[in-house]
Tab-separated table of C-alpha atoms and ligand atoms in Angstrom:
chain	number	residue	atom	x	y	z
A	9	MET	CA	-136.459	-27.194	-28.858
A	10	PRO	CA	-134.219	-24.189	-28.119
A	11	GLY	CA	-135.786	-21.877	-25.537
A	12	GLU	CA	-138.224	-24.502	-24.255
A	13	GLN	CA	-138.052	-25.395	-20.536
A	14	SER	CA	-137.013	-29.024	-20.149
A	15	ALA	CA	-135.349	-29.489	-16.776
A	16	GLY	CA	-135.939	-33.253	-16.599
A	17	PRO	CA	-132.978	-35.331	-17.714
A	18	ILE	CA	-130.291	-32.929	-16.536
A	19	ILE	CA	-131.289	-33.584	-12.928
A	20	ARG	CA	-129.545	-36.731	-11.752
A	21	GLU	CA	-128.562	-38.028	-8.373
A	22	ASP	CA	-125.037	-39.213	-9.168
A	23	LEU	CA	-123.145	-36.122	-7.996
A	24	ARG	CA	-125.750	-34.516	-5.766
A	25	GLY	CA	-124.241	-32.764	-2.755
A	26	ARG	CA	-120.708	-33.742	-3.707
A	27	ASP	CA	-117.628	-31.564	-3.202
A	28	LEU	CA	-115.406	-31.103	-6.230
A	29	VAL	CA	-111.979	-30.411	-4.776
A	30	SER	CA	-109.669	-32.479	-6.963
A	31	ALA	CA	-109.846	-33.911	-10.466
A	32	LYS	CA	-108.988	-37.183	-8.720
A	33	ASP	CA	-112.467	-37.075	-7.124
A	34	LEU	CA	-114.180	-37.953	-10.423
A	35	THR	CA	-114.428	-41.381	-12.002
A	36	ARG	CA	-114.642	-41.819	-15.740
A	37	ASP	CA	-118.350	-42.673	-15.451
A	38	GLU	CA	-119.033	-39.537	-13.428
A	39	LEU	CA	-117.136	-37.461	-15.953
A	40	GLY	CA	-119.293	-39.037	-18.671
A	41	ILE	CA	-122.401	-37.897	-16.802
A	42	VAL	CA	-121.080	-34.320	-16.588
A	43	PHE	CA	-120.422	-34.397	-20.341
A	44	GLU	CA	-123.879	-35.801	-21.123
A	45	VAL	CA	-125.528	-33.021	-19.144
A	46	ALA	CA	-123.187	-30.378	-20.614
A	47	LYS	CA	-124.105	-31.491	-24.141
A	48	GLU	CA	-127.770	-31.248	-23.350
A	49	VAL	CA	-127.343	-27.816	-21.788
A	50	GLU	CA	-125.188	-26.634	-24.697
A	51	SER	CA	-127.918	-27.474	-27.169
A	52	ASN	CA	-130.420	-25.345	-25.270
A	53	LEU	CA	-128.583	-22.825	-23.061
A	54	ASP	CA	-131.784	-20.940	-22.183
A	55	GLY	CA	-133.893	-24.015	-21.565
A	56	PHE	CA	-133.028	-24.796	-17.944
A	57	SER	CA	-133.834	-21.632	-16.027
A	58	ASN	CA	-135.640	-23.497	-13.220
A	59	VAL	CA	-132.845	-25.843	-12.279
A	60	LEU	CA	-131.350	-23.640	-9.539
A	61	ARG	CA	-134.598	-21.892	-8.621
A	62	GLY	CA	-134.498	-21.092	-4.903
A	63	ARG	CA	-130.816	-22.068	-4.671
A	64	ARG	CA	-128.045	-19.708	-3.506
A	65	VAL	CA	-124.530	-20.006	-4.822
A	66	ALA	CA	-121.615	-18.136	-3.222
A	67	LEU	CA	-118.608	-17.285	-5.371
A	68	LEU	CA	-115.682	-16.588	-3.044
A	69	PHE	CA	-112.702	-15.565	-5.170
A	70	ALA	CA	-109.567	-14.488	-3.319
A	71	GLU	CA	-107.476	-14.374	-6.518
A	72	PRO	CA	-108.037	-12.661	-9.885
A	73	SER	CA	-110.224	-14.380	-12.463
A	74	THR	CA	-111.966	-13.516	-15.705
A	75	ARG	CA	-113.219	-16.805	-17.148
A	76	THR	CA	-113.854	-18.956	-14.091
A	77	PHE	CA	-115.658	-16.282	-12.110
A	78	SER	CA	-117.796	-15.007	-14.965
A	79	SER	CA	-118.708	-18.424	-16.334
A	80	PHE	CA	-119.731	-19.704	-12.884
A	81	TYR	CA	-121.704	-16.485	-12.352
A	82	ILE	CA	-123.500	-16.710	-15.686
A	83	ALA	CA	-124.016	-20.464	-15.252
A	84	ALA	CA	-125.812	-19.965	-11.927
A	85	ARG	CA	-127.947	-17.108	-13.229
A	86	ARG	CA	-128.907	-18.950	-16.412
A	87	LEU	CA	-130.129	-21.831	-14.268
A	88	GLY	CA	-132.258	-19.419	-12.232
A	89	GLY	CA	-130.096	-19.382	-9.089
A	90	ASP	CA	-129.177	-16.500	-6.778
A	91	VAL	CA	-125.504	-15.550	-6.693
A	92	LEU	CA	-123.502	-14.001	-3.884
A	93	PRO	CA	-120.370	-12.680	-5.607
A	94	LEU	CA	-117.434	-12.119	-3.248
A	95	ASN	CA	-114.709	-11.525	-5.767
A	96	GLU	CA	-113.053	-8.467	-4.302
A	97	PRO	CA	-111.312	-9.940	-1.261
A	98	GLU	CA	-109.997	-6.499	-0.270
A	99	MET	CA	-113.626	-5.416	0.208
A	100	THR	CA	-114.385	-8.302	2.569
A	101	SER	CA	-113.462	-8.683	6.212
A	102	LEU	CA	-110.670	-11.066	5.192
A	103	THR	CA	-108.714	-7.805	4.866
A	104	LYS	CA	-109.462	-7.024	8.519
A	105	GLY	CA	-107.859	-10.307	9.488
A	106	GLU	CA	-110.939	-12.525	9.580
A	107	THR	CA	-110.052	-16.165	9.024
A	108	LEU	CA	-111.149	-18.239	6.056
A	109	TYR	CA	-112.932	-20.533	8.514
A	110	ASP	CA	-115.090	-17.700	9.905
A	111	THR	CA	-115.772	-16.367	6.411
A	112	LEU	CA	-116.976	-19.780	5.230
A	113	LYS	CA	-119.130	-20.203	8.333
A	114	MET	CA	-120.853	-16.895	7.541
A	115	LEU	CA	-121.651	-18.013	3.991
A	116	GLU	CA	-123.016	-21.252	5.363
A	117	GLY	CA	-125.061	-19.363	7.953
A	118	TYR	CA	-126.670	-17.219	5.247
A	119	GLY	CA	-127.847	-20.340	3.494
A	120	ALA	CA	-125.364	-20.799	0.628
A	121	ASP	CA	-126.317	-24.080	-1.056
A	122	CYS	CA	-122.945	-24.298	-2.787
A	123	ILE	CA	-119.631	-22.478	-2.376
A	124	VAL	CA	-117.345	-21.978	-5.364
A	125	MET	CA	-113.950	-20.887	-4.109
A	126	ARG	CA	-110.641	-19.710	-5.561
A	127	HIS	CA	-107.817	-19.189	-3.097
A	128	PRO	CA	-104.024	-18.766	-3.282
A	129	SER	CA	-103.322	-21.593	-0.798
A	130	ARG	CA	-102.914	-25.226	-1.670
A	131	GLY	CA	-105.342	-27.148	0.481
A	132	ALA	CA	-107.783	-24.243	0.854
A	133	ALA	CA	-110.571	-25.974	-1.080
A	134	ARG	CA	-110.149	-29.213	0.898
A	135	PHE	CA	-110.231	-27.188	4.109
A	136	ALA	CA	-113.446	-25.474	2.992
A	137	ALA	CA	-115.026	-28.801	2.092
A	138	ASP	CA	-114.161	-30.098	5.562
A	139	VAL	CA	-115.619	-27.162	7.476
A	140	VAL	CA	-118.900	-26.448	5.682
A	141	SER	CA	-121.698	-28.870	4.916
A	142	ALA	CA	-122.682	-27.267	1.587
A	143	PRO	CA	-120.838	-28.670	-1.431
A	144	VAL	CA	-117.591	-26.856	-2.248
A	145	ILE	CA	-116.336	-26.501	-5.806
A	146	ASN	CA	-112.654	-25.746	-6.186
A	147	ALA	CA	-112.144	-22.912	-8.692
A	148	GLY	CA	-108.357	-22.948	-8.163
A	149	SER	CA	-106.335	-23.761	-5.037
A	150	GLY	CA	-102.900	-22.147	-5.297
A	151	SER	CA	-100.644	-24.097	-7.643
A	152	GLN	CA	-102.347	-27.320	-6.609
A	153	GLU	CA	-105.457	-27.879	-8.747
A	154	HIS	CA	-108.203	-26.393	-10.897
A	155	PRO	CA	-110.546	-29.336	-11.491
A	156	THR	CA	-113.391	-27.604	-13.350
A	157	GLN	CA	-110.836	-26.261	-15.836
A	158	ALA	CA	-109.663	-29.821	-16.432
A	159	ILE	CA	-113.247	-30.968	-17.006
A	160	LEU	CA	-113.769	-28.347	-19.686
A	161	ASP	CA	-110.342	-29.182	-21.127
A	162	VAL	CA	-111.231	-32.854	-21.545
A	163	TYR	CA	-114.648	-31.849	-22.926
A	164	THR	CA	-112.807	-29.749	-25.521
A	165	ILE	CA	-110.658	-32.712	-26.585
A	166	LEU	CA	-113.771	-34.867	-26.850
A	167	LYS	CA	-115.669	-32.282	-28.899
A	168	LYS	CA	-112.767	-31.532	-31.225
A	169	ARG	CA	-111.257	-35.007	-31.690
A	170	GLY	CA	-114.388	-37.074	-31.130
A	171	LYS	CA	-112.547	-39.150	-28.511
A	172	VAL	CA	-110.121	-38.851	-25.616
A	173	ASN	CA	-108.762	-42.410	-25.744
A	174	GLY	CA	-105.500	-42.651	-27.630
A	175	THR	CA	-104.680	-38.940	-27.359
A	176	SER	CA	-101.058	-37.884	-27.420
A	177	LEU	CA	-101.164	-34.776	-25.250
A	178	GLY	CA	-98.247	-32.372	-24.869
A	179	MET	CA	-98.169	-29.871	-22.024
A	180	LEU	CA	-95.776	-27.019	-22.539
A	181	GLY	CA	-94.659	-24.110	-20.388
A	182	ASP	CA	-94.767	-23.609	-16.658
A	183	LEU	CA	-95.660	-27.116	-15.528
A	184	ARG	CA	-94.229	-26.523	-12.083
A	185	PHE	CA	-96.625	-23.866	-10.819
A	186	SER	CA	-99.625	-24.323	-13.177
A	187	ARG	CA	-102.598	-25.812	-11.367
A	188	THR	CA	-104.435	-26.694	-14.569
A	189	VAL	CA	-101.666	-29.121	-15.556
A	190	PRO	CA	-101.985	-31.523	-12.594
A	191	SER	CA	-105.784	-31.479	-12.790
A	192	LEU	CA	-105.745	-32.256	-16.510
A	193	ALA	CA	-103.115	-34.981	-16.082
A	194	TYR	CA	-105.227	-36.585	-13.312
A	195	LEU	CA	-108.409	-36.435	-15.352
A	196	VAL	CA	-107.021	-37.867	-18.595
A	197	SER	CA	-105.529	-40.747	-16.621
A	198	ASN	CA	-109.101	-42.154	-16.637
A	199	PHE	CA	-108.856	-42.816	-20.390
A	200	ASP	CA	-107.155	-45.557	-22.389
A	201	ASP	CA	-103.853	-45.216	-24.248
A	202	VAL	CA	-103.342	-41.586	-23.381
A	203	GLU	CA	-99.728	-40.473	-23.669
A	204	LEU	CA	-98.444	-37.341	-21.965
A	205	HIS	CA	-95.398	-35.299	-22.959
A	206	PHE	CA	-94.247	-32.648	-20.500
A	207	ILE	CA	-92.302	-30.052	-22.478
A	208	ALA	CA	-90.437	-27.551	-20.297
A	209	PRO	CA	-86.956	-26.696	-19.095
A	210	THR	CA	-85.941	-28.582	-15.948
A	211	ALA	CA	-86.712	-25.557	-13.741
A	212	LEU	CA	-90.338	-25.593	-14.922
A	213	GLN	CA	-90.936	-29.338	-15.122
A	214	VAL	CA	-93.969	-31.102	-13.762
A	215	ARG	CA	-94.041	-31.743	-10.013
A	216	GLN	CA	-93.201	-35.077	-8.480
A	217	GLU	CA	-96.698	-35.528	-7.017
A	218	VAL	CA	-98.058	-35.595	-10.586
A	219	GLU	CA	-95.439	-38.074	-11.767
A	220	LEU	CA	-96.172	-40.370	-8.828
A	221	TYR	CA	-99.882	-40.340	-9.592
A	222	LEU	CA	-99.330	-41.106	-13.282
A	223	HIS	CA	-96.928	-43.844	-12.347
A	224	ASP	CA	-99.527	-45.423	-10.022
A	225	ARG	CA	-102.145	-45.263	-12.779
A	226	ASN	CA	-99.786	-46.711	-15.410
A	227	VAL	CA	-100.048	-43.669	-17.644
A	228	ARG	CA	-97.216	-43.327	-20.161
A	229	TYR	CA	-95.404	-39.997	-20.082
A	230	THR	CA	-92.140	-38.422	-21.161
A	231	LYS	CA	-90.332	-35.291	-20.047
A	232	VAL	CA	-88.844	-33.162	-22.801
A	233	THR	CA	-86.386	-30.678	-21.333
A	234	LYS	CA	-83.998	-29.910	-24.198
A	235	GLN	CA	-84.808	-27.309	-26.825
A	236	GLN	CA	-83.509	-29.541	-29.635
A	237	ASP	CA	-85.975	-32.327	-28.728
A	238	ILE	CA	-89.072	-30.119	-28.988
A	239	PRO	CA	-89.690	-30.458	-32.775
A	240	ASP	CA	-89.754	-34.247	-32.565
A	241	ALA	CA	-92.097	-34.131	-29.542
A	242	ILE	CA	-94.439	-31.658	-31.266
A	243	SER	CA	-94.616	-33.843	-34.384
A	244	ARG	CA	-96.151	-36.705	-32.357
A	245	LEU	CA	-98.904	-34.715	-30.646
A	246	ASP	CA	-102.657	-34.614	-31.190
A	247	VAL	CA	-103.046	-31.790	-28.683
A	248	LEU	CA	-100.600	-29.192	-27.379
A	249	TYR	CA	-101.647	-27.587	-24.085
A	250	VAL	CA	-99.729	-24.340	-23.516
A	251	THR	CA	-99.469	-22.617	-20.137
A	252	ARG	CA	-98.448	-19.163	-18.947
A	253	LEU	CA	-95.457	-18.615	-16.702
A	254	GLN	CA	-97.223	-18.295	-13.335
A	255	LYS	CA	-95.471	-15.100	-12.297
A	256	GLU	CA	-97.409	-14.704	-9.061
A	257	ARG	CA	-96.274	-18.105	-7.752
A	258	PHE	CA	-92.516	-17.735	-8.105
A	259	PRO	CA	-90.951	-17.545	-4.639
A	260	ASP	CA	-88.002	-15.713	-6.196
A	261	PRO	CA	-88.853	-12.915	-8.686
A	262	SER	CA	-85.345	-13.111	-10.178
A	263	GLU	CA	-86.054	-16.707	-11.201
A	264	TYR	CA	-89.174	-15.534	-12.998
A	265	GLU	CA	-87.107	-12.869	-14.785
A	266	ARG	CA	-84.535	-15.485	-15.774
A	267	LEU	CA	-87.172	-17.833	-17.214
A	268	ARG	CA	-89.547	-15.376	-18.852
A	269	GLY	CA	-89.425	-15.564	-22.595
A	270	SER	CA	-87.782	-19.008	-22.430
A	271	TYR	CA	-90.569	-20.476	-24.564
A	272	LYS	CA	-93.077	-19.254	-27.122
A	273	VAL	CA	-95.444	-21.235	-29.311
A	274	ASP	CA	-95.659	-19.726	-32.786
A	275	MET	CA	-96.170	-20.887	-36.353
A	276	GLY	CA	-92.453	-21.625	-36.585
A	277	MET	CA	-92.741	-24.193	-33.822
A	278	LEU	CA	-95.906	-25.632	-35.353
A	279	ARG	CA	-94.264	-26.362	-38.697
A	280	TYR	CA	-93.377	-29.763	-37.228
A	281	ALA	CA	-96.949	-30.443	-36.120
A	282	LYS	CA	-99.641	-32.686	-37.608
A	283	SER	CA	-102.152	-30.647	-39.623
A	284	THR	CA	-104.823	-31.757	-37.151
A	285	LEU	CA	-102.925	-30.645	-34.017
A	286	GLY	CA	-105.159	-28.713	-31.622
A	287	VAL	CA	-103.552	-25.992	-29.521
A	288	MET	CA	-105.175	-25.459	-26.142
A	289	HIS	CA	-104.481	-22.922	-23.389
A	290	PRO	CA	-106.443	-22.352	-20.163
A	291	LEU	CA	-105.871	-18.582	-20.673
A	292	PRO	CA	-105.001	-15.867	-19.892
A	293	ARG	CA	-102.077	-15.830	-22.315
A	294	VAL	CA	-99.320	-13.296	-21.920
A	295	ASP	CA	-96.558	-13.766	-24.504
A	296	GLU	CA	-96.143	-17.551	-24.684
A	297	LEU	CA	-98.695	-18.129	-27.476
A	298	ASP	CA	-98.447	-16.072	-30.647
A	299	THR	CA	-101.696	-14.477	-31.816
A	300	GLU	CA	-100.859	-15.553	-35.396
A	301	ILE	CA	-102.099	-19.026	-34.380
A	302	ASP	CA	-105.573	-17.572	-33.700
A	303	ARG	CA	-106.335	-17.521	-37.421
A	304	THR	CA	-105.464	-21.180	-37.965
A	305	PRO	CA	-107.502	-24.359	-37.389
A	306	HIS	CA	-104.946	-25.246	-34.675
A	307	ALA	CA	-106.510	-22.655	-32.353
A	308	TRP	CA	-108.891	-24.457	-30.001
A	309	TYR	CA	-108.464	-22.136	-27.019
A	310	PHE	CA	-111.380	-19.760	-27.527
A	311	ASP	CA	-113.829	-22.631	-28.025
A	312	GLN	CA	-112.205	-24.277	-25.003
A	313	ALA	CA	-112.978	-21.209	-22.860
A	314	ARG	CA	-116.533	-21.078	-24.250
A	315	TYR	CA	-117.174	-24.678	-23.193
A	316	GLY	CA	-116.650	-23.492	-19.615
A	317	LEU	CA	-120.241	-22.270	-19.556
A	318	PRO	CA	-122.121	-25.516	-20.367
A	319	ILE	CA	-119.648	-27.463	-18.226
A	320	ARG	CA	-120.206	-25.224	-15.198
A	321	MET	CA	-123.970	-25.226	-15.758
A	322	ALA	CA	-123.821	-29.024	-15.799
A	323	ILE	CA	-121.783	-29.106	-12.590
A	324	PHE	CA	-124.269	-26.845	-10.786
A	325	ALA	CA	-127.233	-28.838	-12.111
A	326	LEU	CA	-125.726	-32.106	-10.933
A	327	VAL	CA	-124.436	-30.926	-7.566
A	328	VAL	CA	-127.253	-28.622	-6.403
A	329	GLY	CA	-129.987	-28.804	-9.066
A	330	GLU	CA	-133.615	-28.475	-7.931
A	331	THR	CA	-135.487	-31.762	-7.872
A	332	ARG	CA	-138.922	-30.613	-6.705
B	12	LIG	N1	-106.494	-19.206	-15.423
B	12	LIG	C1	-105.750	-20.381	-15.103
B	12	LIG	C2	-105.636	-20.524	-13.586
B	12	LIG	O1	-106.237	-19.746	-12.870
B	12	LIG	C3	-104.420	-20.401	-15.782
B	12	LIG	C4	-103.539	-19.210	-15.520
B	12	LIG	O2	-103.884	-18.306	-14.738
B	12	LIG	O3	-102.478	-19.199	-16.137
B	12	LIG	O4	-104.971	-21.409	-13.142
B	13	CP	N1	-108.730	-20.386	-17.115
B	13	CP	C1	-108.944	-19.628	-16.012
B	13	CP	O1	-109.034	-20.121	-14.875
B	13	CP	O2	-109.092	-18.296	-16.265
B	13	CP	P1	-109.307	-17.190	-15.155
B	13	CP	O3	-108.070	-17.212	-14.269
B	13	CP	O4	-109.453	-15.906	-15.904
B	13	CP	O5	-110.518	-17.540	-14.353
């Protein structure tokens, strides 16, 4: 019953105390557990306000965020937890030159039961997981990974298509610097008959580390680099995942200037698409996804962002939920 307290079944031992640094850390069964709990939470968002009672969650965000920060914040509060929000790095002693190590040790010393961290450096989340004993959840580590985004992305595909197996998934845009792309590619590699199509000019193509992983896992993928091949690629897709040009990660600003505006998804491009094609985007969008798509059934991206809340509530419940 909506509103009724029913903490029971969402508390499970499977992921208790675990770090979530990479999408590679999760098996298909574990992902299934996260989805089960997320579904339960979604059906009764106000019904689990004891799950984090007495628990403290630190949100250490050293890069801008709207969705990830606020959904983790609201998730923890809705589950009855205390939140320490450190999302203005310039107001912390990091600005005075304090190391990440010392900062993490302080959070640990004040009794943080879980640390959610976003940081511009690849490897930062793994480093954090190595130096503190509380579980660390990666909320974005440079261009490397964004695993909780990938979890909500796969949840979106499941909710909208009814299945993930057999999905033909196109990823379009800045595949080189986007961290959501590797995490999503890693996560969908757990499913059967998934086909990936990386649609981007050569300068923005997916990184070799991702290709190697997919190769090892026998996941079929193609790279579409030529403009004239895009219509044919789009026509085969069940899902098109669009990404923003990651301006802040370009080592050379002139390269960003050269590539900006080199792709845009609009209704013209979608005229080749199946009527059931779902368009996803981790957001924020800048100018790569036309707002005219918002009014069509192709637009999955706002629901996708909304699913971030039950998914992050489920992650907290599973990793640090109260069992007493
Ligand atoms: N919000 C996502 C991220 O932090 C995608 C983006 O910024 O383009 O990776
Ligand atoms: N999708 C995502 O990570 O959004 P934010 O950068 O706004 O958190």
